[in-house]
DNA sequence: CGCAGATTTGAGATCTGTCAAGGGATGTGG
DNA sequence: CCACATCCCTTGACAGATCTCAAATCTGCG
């Protein structure tokens, strides 16, 4: 099995044993592709598949009857789509490809089987799940308590760092394949205001537009404008007590 | 072991076997109390305990150096605090008691042990975790794409329904133990504007104030003002394929 | 009573949204 | 190669929502 961004994220844990990798790779046998703009998951539709993104971007969104749309999270290589799919009979969100996508796909129930067999894998994938949850936390904080430019700069820095962690090269991580409307729906603002905020960032030299793509030019500058604190994304290893706990029970202090 | 709100939530699944309940109760042996205003979890501090709320309210928040604060989620009876604590060495958020609290507390690593022993329990608690994630999704959508009054009405209805699912009686579920400043920090607005929005809801008879508590008076009315769609909270049972999958492997169609 | 914290209100400043229109790039068909 | 359509970006003007500041009122409590 080739090394996917998910592999790279999990490798940094230095925690899984060969048998765990084998079980993981057992899940990643079937591939799926999608075209730009394709809907991978439909809102309010049954879901029973889990996907791992190997290449390309997608977004997870909710839409209103009156046309409003909120993008909840951007899904990057190494992210899991429908981790909890087996626990729910309907999807409360949609997922749409922002670029052509390469993914693995498997029945969500297989995940449960794999995790019951391999506690370390369970821990490792829960670690991924916990990261997604922290990213949602930060999205809430960003939208709730930051103004438009801060919000945008903050998102840019987050995306850059997430891409790096998935093993995407720095120069590739600086190109965001999204329109300003997508940006607006992610940040909870109008596309007109998103444009004004973006212009403000590009005037400073933090970002620019090239071939219809957003280019991040000065991450440090963006981080400063966003008052960025990276701690919610940092995690190089599982804490020691955890590592022990998978082998043997730990006494309660 | 007495029947806690968590028990009641899990019971509705009609899915756990006696042995699972035993393992769960094994986790819930040690109790912890907290006073109103007490900090249960400190921001940027080590965490290695998981808590189950049995009684009372708390909130999970992030704060900025300049004093801004965003409440990410309100934690109610039956909710789990620090489900992923074992996977991270530091907490990215704080948790503060909004009322006196009764909780169970145990080392986060014990959760892993319990879940490795009991796949059905793993599934059941993941189901709880997936609900929290959907609630975060909705919080993002609420803050990102709803105006102030819609936001507030929407939160009120969500809280009412969450409390009901945790087995809290309807009349008790209509009393929210939070100030308008807490409400404002939850909804990402200023406390002044929160007050104006609240007044607008109370003028219509949807809510009112009594003894410093927010009283929900007409849930249907609030739901209408919020254009509330309850699907993200609904889930009476696990889908059939899942139930099967825990016993035996399921063929991939 | 008097304090501390919570709610309420007004006024003005600021931010953000809406509407409307123009410009630029890209792709398609003639 | 041009005409045209489409999608995206950009801008201005104005309306509306929300924030900030400041002060008044209210409430529970010692």
Coordinates of C-alpha atoms (C1' of nucleotides) in Angstrom, one line a residue:
Chain A
X1 CA 0.0 0.0 0.0
X2 CA 1.4 3.4 -1.0
X3 CA 1.9 6.0 1.7
X4 CA -1.1 8.2 1.9
X5 CA -1.5 11.5 3.8
X6 CA -3.4 9.6 6.4
X7 CA -0.4 7.3 6.8
X8 CA 1.8 10.3 7.2
X9 CA -0.4 11.8 9.9
X10 CA -0.5 8.6 11.8
X11 CA 3.2 8.0 11.4
X12 CA 4.0 11.1 13.4
X13 CA 2.5 9.3 16.4
X14 CA 5.2 6.7 16.3
X15 CA 2.7 4.5 18.0
X16 CA 1.2 1.9 15.6
X17 CA 2.6 -1.6 15.3
X18 CA 2.9 -3.5 12.0
X19 CA -0.2 -5.4 12.7
X20 CA -2.1 -2.2 13.1
X21 CA -0.9 -0.9 9.8
X22 CA -2.0 -4.2 8.2
X23 CA -5.5 -3.8 9.6
X24 CA -5.7 -0.2 8.4
X25 CA -4.5 -1.1 5.0
X26 CA -7.2 -3.8 4.9
X27 CA -9.7 -1.0 5.0
X28 CA -8.1 0.9 2.2
X29 CA -8.5 -1.6 -0.6
X30 CA -11.2 0.1 -2.6
X31 CA -10.6 3.4 -4.4
X32 CA -13.0 6.0 -5.4
X33 CA -12.6 9.1 -7.6
X34 CA -14.7 12.2 -7.9
X35 CA -14.7 15.2 -10.2
X36 CA -14.6 18.8 -9.1
X37 CA -18.0 19.9 -8.0
X38 CA -19.3 16.4 -7.5
X39 CA -21.4 15.7 -4.4
X40 CA -19.8 12.9 -2.4
X41 CA -22.4 12.9 0.3
X42 CA -25.9 14.2 0.0
X43 CA -27.6 16.2 2.7
X44 CA -30.3 14.2 4.5
X45 CA -29.5 11.1 2.6
X46 CA -28.6 7.7 4.0
X47 CA -24.8 7.2 4.5
X48 CA -23.1 4.0 5.3
X49 CA -19.7 4.5 3.8
X50 CA -16.6 6.0 5.2
X51 CA -14.0 7.6 3.0
X52 CA -10.4 8.7 3.4
X53 CA -9.2 11.5 1.3
X54 CA -5.8 10.8 -0.3
X55 CA -5.7 13.7 -2.8
X56 CA -7.8 16.8 -3.4
X57 CA -10.1 19.0 -1.4
X58 CA -13.7 18.8 -0.4
X59 CA -16.0 20.7 1.8
X60 CA -18.7 19.7 4.3
X61 CA -21.7 22.0 4.4
X62 CA -25.3 22.5 5.4
X63 CA -27.7 24.5 3.3
X64 CA -31.0 26.3 4.1
X65 CA -34.1 26.2 2.0
X66 CA -33.7 29.9 1.3
X67 CA -30.4 29.4 -0.3
X68 CA -28.1 30.2 2.6
X69 CA -25.2 27.8 2.9
X70 CA -22.7 27.3 5.7
X71 CA -19.5 25.4 5.0
X72 CA -18.7 23.6 8.2
X73 CA -15.3 22.4 7.5
X74 CA -12.8 22.0 4.6
X75 CA -11.7 18.4 4.1
X76 CA -8.1 17.9 3.1
X77 CA -5.9 14.9 2.2
X78 CA -5.6 12.7 5.2
X79 CA -9.1 13.6 6.5
X80 CA -11.8 11.1 7.1
X81 CA -15.3 11.6 5.7
X82 CA -18.1 9.9 7.6
X83 CA -16.0 8.6 10.5
X84 CA -19.3 8.3 12.4
X85 CA -21.4 7.3 9.5
X86 CA -22.2 3.9 10.9
X87 CA -23.8 5.6 14.0
X88 CA -26.4 7.6 12.1
X89 CA -28.9 6.6 9.4
X90 CA -28.9 9.9 7.7
X91 CA -26.3 12.5 6.9
X92 CA -27.0 15.9 8.4
X93 CA -24.5 17.5 6.0
X94 CA -23.4 17.3 2.4
X95 CA -19.9 16.9 1.1
X96 CA -18.8 18.4 -2.2
X97 CA -15.5 18.0 -4.1
X98 CA -13.6 21.3 -4.5
X99 CA -11.1 19.6 -6.8
X100 CA -10.8 16.2 -8.4
X101 CA -10.6 13.7 -5.5
X102 CA -8.9 10.4 -4.9
X103 CA -10.2 8.5 -1.9
X104 CA -10.5 5.1 -0.3
X105 CA -14.0 4.0 0.5
X106 CA -15.3 1.2 2.7
X107 CA -18.5 0.3 4.6
X108 CA -18.7 2.3 7.7
X109 CA -19.4 -0.9 9.7
X110 CA -16.0 -2.3 8.7
X111 CA -14.4 0.5 10.7
X112 CA -16.0 -0.8 13.8
X113 CA -14.7 -4.2 13.2
X114 CA -11.2 -3.0 12.6
X115 CA -11.3 -0.9 15.7
X116 CA -12.5 -3.7 17.9
X117 CA -9.7 -5.8 16.7
X118 CA -7.0 -3.2 17.1
X119 CA -7.2 -1.0 20.2
X120 CA -4.1 1.0 19.2
X121 CA -5.7 1.7 15.9
X122 CA -8.8 2.8 17.7
X123 CA -6.8 5.2 19.7
X124 CA -4.9 6.5 16.7
X125 CA -8.1 7.1 14.7
X126 CA -9.8 8.7 17.7
X127 CA -6.8 11.0 17.8
X128 CA -7.7 12.0 14.2
X129 CA -11.3 12.4 15.2
X130 CA -10.3 14.6 18.2
X131 CA -8.3 16.8 15.8
X132 CA -11.4 17.3 13.7
X133 CA -13.4 18.2 16.7
X134 CA -10.8 20.8 17.8
X135 CA -10.9 22.2 14.3
X136 CA -14.7 22.6 14.6
X137 CA -14.1 24.3 18.0
X138 CA -11.8 26.8 16.3
X139 CA -14.2 27.4 13.5
X140 CA -16.8 28.3 16.0
X141 CA -14.4 30.7 17.8
X142 CA -13.3 32.1 14.5
X143 CA -16.8 32.9 13.3
X144 CA -18.2 33.9 16.7
X145 CA -15.5 36.2 17.9
X146 CA -13.3 37.4 15.1
X147 CA -14.0 40.1 12.5
X148 CA -13.9 39.5 8.8
X149 CA -10.2 40.0 8.0
X150 CA -9.0 38.2 11.2
X151 CA -11.3 35.3 10.3
X152 CA -10.0 35.0 6.8
X153 CA -6.3 35.3 7.8
X154 CA -6.9 32.8 10.6
X155 CA -8.5 30.2 8.3
X156 CA -5.6 30.6 5.8
X157 CA -3.0 29.9 8.4
X158 CA -5.0 26.9 9.7
X159 CA -5.3 25.4 6.2
X160 CA -1.6 25.9 5.6
X161 CA -0.7 24.1 8.8
X162 CA -3.1 21.3 8.2
X163 CA -1.8 20.7 4.8
X164 CA 1.8 20.6 6.1
X165 CA 0.8 18.0 8.7
X166 CA -0.7 15.9 6.0
X167 CA 2.7 15.9 4.2
X168 CA 1.8 18.4 1.5
X169 CA 4.8 20.3 0.3
X170 CA 5.1 23.9 1.4
X171 CA 4.7 25.4 -2.1
X172 CA 1.7 23.3 -2.8
X173 CA 0.2 24.1 0.6
X174 CA 0.1 27.8 -0.4
X175 CA -2.4 27.3 -3.2
X176 CA -6.0 27.1 -2.0
X177 CA -8.3 25.7 -4.6
X178 CA -11.4 27.7 -3.6
X179 CA -13.4 30.6 -5.0
X180 CA -14.2 33.6 -2.9
X181 CA -17.8 32.4 -2.6
X182 CA -16.6 29.2 -1.0
X183 CA -14.5 31.3 1.3
X184 CA -17.4 33.4 2.2
X185 CA -19.6 30.5 3.0
X186 CA -16.9 29.0 5.1
X187 CA -16.4 32.2 7.1
X188 CA -20.1 33.1 7.4
X189 CA -20.0 36.3 5.4
X190 CA -21.2 37.6 2.1
X191 CA -19.1 37.0 -1.0
X192 CA -18.9 40.8 -1.4
X193 CA -17.4 41.2 2.0
X194 CA -15.2 38.2 1.6
X195 CA -13.8 40.0 -1.5
X196 CA -13.1 43.2 0.5
X197 CA -11.4 41.3 3.3
X198 CA -9.3 39.4 0.8
X199 CA -8.3 42.6 -0.9
X200 CA -7.2 43.9 2.4
X201 CA -5.0 40.9 3.0
X202 CA -3.6 41.0 -0.5
X203 CA -2.8 44.7 -0.2
X204 CA -0.6 43.8 2.7
X205 CA 1.1 41.1 0.7
X206 CA -0.3 38.3 2.8
X207 CA -2.1 36.6 0.0
X208 CA -2.8 37.1 -3.7
X209 CA -4.8 35.7 -6.6
X210 CA -3.2 33.8 -9.5
X211 CA -4.9 31.7 -12.1
X212 CA -8.1 31.8 -10.2
X213 CA -6.5 30.3 -7.1
X214 CA -5.8 31.9 -3.8
X215 CA -2.1 32.1 -3.1
X216 CA -0.7 32.4 0.4
X217 CA 2.4 34.6 0.2
X218 CA 3.4 35.4 3.7
X219 CA 2.2 33.0 6.4
X220 CA 3.8 34.8 9.2
X221 CA 2.1 38.0 8.2
X222 CA -1.2 36.3 8.0
X223 CA -0.6 34.6 11.4
X224 CA 0.0 38.0 12.9
X225 CA -3.1 39.6 11.4
X226 CA -5.1 36.6 12.7
X227 CA -3.5 36.6 16.1
X228 CA -3.0 32.9 15.4
X229 CA -2.3 30.5 18.2
X230 CA -1.4 27.1 16.8
X231 CA -1.8 25.0 19.9
X232 CA -5.1 23.5 18.8
X233 CA -3.3 21.9 15.9
X234 CA -0.2 20.8 17.7
X235 CA 0.3 17.2 18.7
X236 CA 3.4 15.3 17.9
X237 CA 2.8 12.3 20.1
X238 CA 0.3 10.7 22.4
X239 CA 0.9 11.5 26.0
X240 CA 2.8 8.8 27.9
X241 CA 0.0 7.7 30.1
X242 CA -2.0 6.8 27.0
X243 CA 0.7 4.7 25.5
X244 CA 1.0 2.7 28.7
X245 CA -2.7 2.3 29.0
X246 CA -3.1 0.4 25.8
X247 CA -0.8 -2.3 27.1
X248 CA -1.8 -2.5 30.7
X249 CA -4.3 -1.0 33.1
X250 CA -3.1 2.2 34.8
X251 CA -3.7 2.7 38.5
X252 CA -5.9 5.6 39.4
X253 CA -4.0 8.1 41.4
Chain B
X1 CA -25.8 2.2 40.1
X2 CA -28.6 4.7 39.9
X3 CA -29.9 5.7 36.5
X4 CA -28.1 8.8 35.2
X5 CA -29.0 10.9 32.2
X6 CA -26.2 9.1 30.3
X7 CA -27.9 5.8 31.0
X8 CA -31.2 7.3 29.8
X9 CA -29.6 8.4 26.6
X10 CA -28.0 5.1 26.0
X11 CA -31.2 3.2 26.9
X12 CA -33.0 4.7 24.0
X13 CA -30.6 2.8 21.7
X14 CA -32.0 -0.5 23.0
X15 CA -28.7 -2.0 22.0
X16 CA -26.4 -2.6 25.0
X17 CA -26.2 -5.9 26.8
X18 CA -26.0 -6.4 30.6
X19 CA -22.3 -7.0 30.3
X20 CA -21.9 -3.6 28.6
X21 CA -23.8 -1.8 31.3
X22 CA -21.6 -3.5 33.9
X23 CA -18.4 -2.3 32.2
X24 CA -19.9 1.2 31.9
X25 CA -20.8 1.3 35.5
X26 CA -17.3 0.2 36.3
X27 CA -16.2 3.6 35.0
X28 CA -18.7 5.5 37.0
X29 CA -17.6 4.6 40.5
X30 CA -16.0 7.9 41.5
X31 CA -18.1 11.0 42.0
X32 CA -17.1 14.6 41.8
X33 CA -18.9 17.8 42.6
X34 CA -18.3 21.4 41.6
X35 CA -19.8 24.7 42.6
X36 CA -21.3 27.3 40.3
X37 CA -18.6 29.2 38.6
X38 CA -15.9 26.7 39.3
X39 CA -13.5 25.8 36.5
X40 CA -13.6 22.1 35.9
X41 CA -11.1 22.1 33.1
X42 CA -8.5 24.9 32.6
X43 CA -7.5 26.2 29.2
X44 CA -4.1 25.1 28.0
X45 CA -3.7 22.8 31.0
X46 CA -3.0 19.1 31.1
X47 CA -6.1 16.9 31.1
X48 CA -6.2 13.2 31.7
X49 CA -9.6 12.8 33.3
X50 CA -12.9 12.2 31.6
X51 CA -16.1 13.3 33.3
X52 CA -19.8 12.4 32.8
X53 CA -22.3 15.1 33.9
X54 CA -25.2 13.7 35.9
X55 CA -26.7 16.9 37.1
X56 CA -26.2 20.6 36.4
X57 CA -24.9 22.7 33.5
X58 CA -21.4 23.7 32.4
X59 CA -20.0 25.4 29.3
X60 CA -16.9 24.7 27.2
X61 CA -15.1 27.9 26.0
X62 CA -12.1 29.5 24.6
X63 CA -10.8 32.9 25.6
X64 CA -8.6 35.4 23.9
X65 CA -5.9 37.5 25.6
X66 CA -7.9 40.6 24.9
X67 CA -10.8 39.4 26.9
X68 CA -13.0 38.0 24.1
X69 CA -14.6 34.7 24.9
X70 CA -16.4 32.2 22.8
X71 CA -18.5 29.5 24.4
X72 CA -18.2 26.5 22.1
X73 CA -20.9 24.3 23.6
X74 CA -23.1 24.1 26.6
X75 CA -22.7 20.8 28.5
X76 CA -25.8 19.3 29.9
X77 CA -26.6 16.2 32.0
X78 CA -25.7 13.1 30.1
X79 CA -22.8 14.8 28.3
X80 CA -19.2 13.7 28.4
X81 CA -16.5 16.1 29.2
X82 CA -13.1 15.1 27.8
X83 CA -14.1 12.1 25.8
X84 CA -10.9 12.6 23.8
X85 CA -8.8 13.7 26.8
X86 CA -6.5 10.7 26.6
X87 CA -5.5 11.6 23.1
X88 CA -4.2 15.1 23.9
X89 CA -1.7 16.3 26.4
X90 CA -3.3 19.7 26.8
X91 CA -6.8 21.0 26.8
X92 CA -7.5 23.6 24.1
X93 CA -10.6 24.7 26.0
X94 CA -11.8 25.5 29.5
X95 CA -14.9 24.1 31.1
X96 CA -16.8 26.1 33.7
X97 CA -19.8 25.2 35.9
X98 CA -22.9 27.2 35.2
X99 CA -24.6 25.6 38.2
X100 CA -23.6 23.2 40.9
X101 CA -22.5 20.0 39.2
X102 CA -22.6 16.3 40.0
X103 CA -20.3 14.2 37.8
X104 CA -18.5 10.9 37.6
X105 CA -14.8 11.2 37.0
X106 CA -12.3 8.6 35.9
X107 CA -8.9 8.4 34.2
X108 CA -9.3 9.0 30.5
X109 CA -7.2 6.0 29.8
X110 CA -9.7 3.8 31.5
X111 CA -12.2 4.7 28.8
X112 CA -9.9 3.1 26.2
X113 CA -9.6 -0.1 28.2
X114 CA -13.4 -0.2 28.6
X115 CA -14.0 0.4 24.9
X116 CA -11.5 -2.3 23.8
X117 CA -13.3 -4.8 26.0
X118 CA -16.7 -3.9 24.8
X119 CA -17.2 -3.1 21.1
X120 CA -20.9 -2.4 21.6
X121 CA -20.1 0.1 24.3
X122 CA -17.5 1.6 21.9
X123 CA -20.3 2.0 19.3
X124 CA -22.7 3.4 21.8
X125 CA -20.3 6.0 23.1
X126 CA -19.2 6.9 19.6
X127 CA -22.8 7.5 19.0
X128 CA -22.8 10.0 21.8
X129 CA -19.6 11.6 20.4
X130 CA -21.1 11.8 17.0
X131 CA -24.1 13.7 18.5
X132 CA -21.7 16.2 20.0
X133 CA -20.1 16.7 16.7
X134 CA -23.4 17.3 15.0
X135 CA -24.2 19.9 17.7
X136 CA -20.9 21.6 16.9
X137 CA -21.9 21.6 13.2
X138 CA -25.1 23.2 14.1
X139 CA -23.4 25.8 16.3
X140 CA -21.2 26.7 13.3
X141 CA -24.2 27.0 11.0
X142 CA -26.2 29.0 13.6
X143 CA -23.4 31.5 14.2
X144 CA -22.3 31.7 10.6
X145 CA -25.6 32.0 8.8
X146 CA -28.4 33.2 11.2
X147 CA -29.1 36.6 12.5
X148 CA -29.2 37.4 16.1
X149 CA -32.8 36.6 17.0
X150 CA -32.9 33.5 14.8
X151 CA -29.7 32.3 16.5
X152 CA -31.0 32.8 20.0
X153 CA -34.4 31.1 19.3
X154 CA -32.5 28.2 17.6
X155 CA -30.3 27.7 20.5
X156 CA -33.2 27.7 22.9
X157 CA -35.0 25.0 21.0
X158 CA -31.9 22.9 20.7
X159 CA -31.3 23.1 24.5
X160 CA -34.9 22.2 25.2
X161 CA -34.7 19.1 23.0
X162 CA -31.3 18.0 24.3
X163 CA -32.6 18.2 27.9
X164 CA -35.6 16.2 27.0
X165 CA -33.4 13.5 25.5
X166 CA -31.4 13.3 28.7
X167 CA -34.6 12.6 30.5
X168 CA -35.1 16.0 32.1
X169 CA -38.7 16.8 32.7
X170 CA -40.4 19.3 30.4
X171 CA -41.0 21.9 33.1
X172 CA -37.4 21.7 34.2
X173 CA -36.1 21.8 30.7
X174 CA -37.7 25.2 30.2
X175 CA -35.5 26.9 32.7
X176 CA -32.0 27.8 31.4
X177 CA -29.5 28.7 34.1
X178 CA -27.5 31.2 32.2
X179 CA -27.1 34.9 32.2
X180 CA -27.5 37.0 29.1
X181 CA -23.7 37.5 29.0
X182 CA -23.2 33.7 28.8
X183 CA -25.9 33.6 26.1
X184 CA -24.0 36.3 24.2
X185 CA -20.7 34.5 24.4
X186 CA -22.4 31.4 23.2
X187 CA -24.0 33.1 20.2
X188 CA -21.1 35.2 19.3
X189 CA -22.6 38.6 19.9
X190 CA -22.3 41.4 22.4
X191 CA -24.3 41.2 25.6
X192 CA -26.1 44.4 24.7
X193 CA -27.3 42.9 21.5
X194 CA -28.1 39.6 23.2
X195 CA -30.4 41.6 25.5
X196 CA -32.1 43.3 22.6
X197 CA -32.6 40.0 20.8
X198 CA -33.9 38.4 24.0
X199 CA -36.4 41.2 24.5
X200 CA -37.6 40.7 21.0
X201 CA -38.3 37.0 21.8
X202 CA -39.9 37.8 25.1
X203 CA -42.2 40.4 23.5
X204 CA -43.6 37.7 21.3
X205 CA -44.1 35.4 24.3
X206 CA -41.5 32.9 23.3
X207 CA -39.4 33.3 26.4
X208 CA -39.2 35.4 29.6
X209 CA -37.1 36.1 32.6
X210 CA -38.0 34.9 36.1
X211 CA -35.7 34.9 39.2
X212 CA -32.7 35.7 37.0
X213 CA -33.4 32.6 34.9
X214 CA -34.4 32.4 31.3
X215 CA -37.8 30.7 30.9
X216 CA -38.8 29.1 27.7
X217 CA -42.5 29.7 27.3
X218 CA -43.5 28.6 23.9
X219 CA -41.2 26.2 22.2
X220 CA -43.2 25.9 19.0
X221 CA -43.1 29.7 18.6
X222 CA -39.4 29.7 19.2
X223 CA -38.9 26.9 16.7
X224 CA -40.8 28.8 14.2
X225 CA -38.8 32.0 14.7
X226 CA -35.6 29.9 14.4
X227 CA -36.8 27.9 11.3
X228 CA -35.7 25.0 13.4
X229 CA -35.0 21.6 11.8
X230 CA -34.6 19.0 14.4
X231 CA -33.1 16.3 12.2
X232 CA -29.5 16.8 13.6
X233 CA -30.7 15.8 17.0
X234 CA -33.0 12.9 16.0
X235 CA -31.8 9.4 16.4
X236 CA -33.9 6.8 18.1
X237 CA -31.9 3.7 17.2
X238 CA -28.7 2.7 15.5
X239 CA -29.3 1.7 11.8
X240 CA -29.7 -2.0 11.2
X241 CA -26.5 -2.7 9.4
X242 CA -24.6 -1.4 12.4
X243 CA -26.3 -3.7 14.8
X244 CA -25.5 -6.6 12.6
X245 CA -21.9 -5.5 12.1
X246 CA -21.0 -5.8 15.7
X247 CA -21.9 -9.5 15.7
X248 CA -20.6 -10.5 12.3
X249 CA -18.8 -9.0 9.4
X250 CA -21.0 -7.6 6.8
X251 CA -20.4 -8.2 3.1
X252 CA -19.5 -5.2 1.0
X253 CA -22.2 -4.7 -1.7
Chain C
dC1 C1' -29.5 50.0 53.5
dG2 C1' -25.8 49.4 50.2
dC3 C1' -23.1 46.6 47.3
dA4 C1' -22.2 43.7 43.3
dG5 C1' -23.7 41.8 39.4
dA6 C1' -27.3 41.6 35.8
dT7 C1' -30.4 43.8 32.8
dT8 C1' -32.0 47.6 30.1
dT9 C1' -31.9 51.7 27.2
dG10 C1' -30.1 55.4 24.1
dA11 C1' -27.0 57.3 20.8
dG12 C1' -23.6 57.1 17.7
dA13 C1' -19.8 54.6 15.4
dT14 C1' -18.6 50.6 12.8
dC15 C1' -19.1 46.5 10.4
dT16 C1' -21.4 43.8 7.2
dG17 C1' -25.1 42.8 3.9
dT18 C1' -27.7 43.8 -0.3
dC19 C1' -28.3 45.6 -4.8
dA20 C1' -26.6 46.7 -9.0
dA21 C1' -23.3 47.0 -12.4
dG22 C1' -18.9 46.5 -14.8
dG23 C1' -14.7 43.9 -16.0
dG24 C1' -11.9 39.9 -16.9
dA25 C1' -10.9 35.2 -17.7
dT26 C1' -12.3 30.9 -19.8
dG27 C1' -14.6 27.7 -22.7
dT28 C1' -17.8 26.7 -26.6
dG29 C1' -19.8 26.9 -31.1
dG30 C1' -20.0 28.9 -35.4
Chain D
dC1 C1' -10.7 33.8 -35.1
dC2 C1' -14.8 35.9 -33.4
dA3 C1' -19.2 36.1 -30.8
dC4 C1' -21.2 34.7 -27.0
dA5 C1' -22.2 32.7 -22.5
dT6 C1' -20.7 31.8 -18.0
dC7 C1' -18.5 32.2 -13.9
dC8 C1' -15.8 34.7 -10.9
dC9 C1' -14.0 38.9 -9.2
dT10 C1' -14.5 43.9 -8.2
dT11 C1' -16.5 48.3 -6.9
dG12 C1' -19.8 51.8 -5.3
dA13 C1' -23.7 53.3 -2.9
dC14 C1' -26.8 52.6 0.4
dA15 C1' -29.4 50.0 4.0
dG16 C1' -29.4 47.3 7.9
dA17 C1' -27.3 44.8 11.7
dT18 C1' -24.4 44.8 15.3
dC19 C1' -20.9 46.9 18.5
dT20 C1' -19.3 50.2 21.8
dC21 C1' -19.8 53.4 25.2
dA22 C1' -22.2 55.2 28.9
dA23 C1' -25.6 55.5 32.1
dA24 C1' -29.8 54.2 34.5
dT25 C1' -32.5 50.6 36.6
dC26 C1' -33.2 46.4 38.8
dT27 C1' -32.4 42.3 41.9
dG28 C1' -30.5 39.3 45.2
dC29 C1' -28.0 39.2 49.2
dG30 C1' -25.3 40.4 53.3

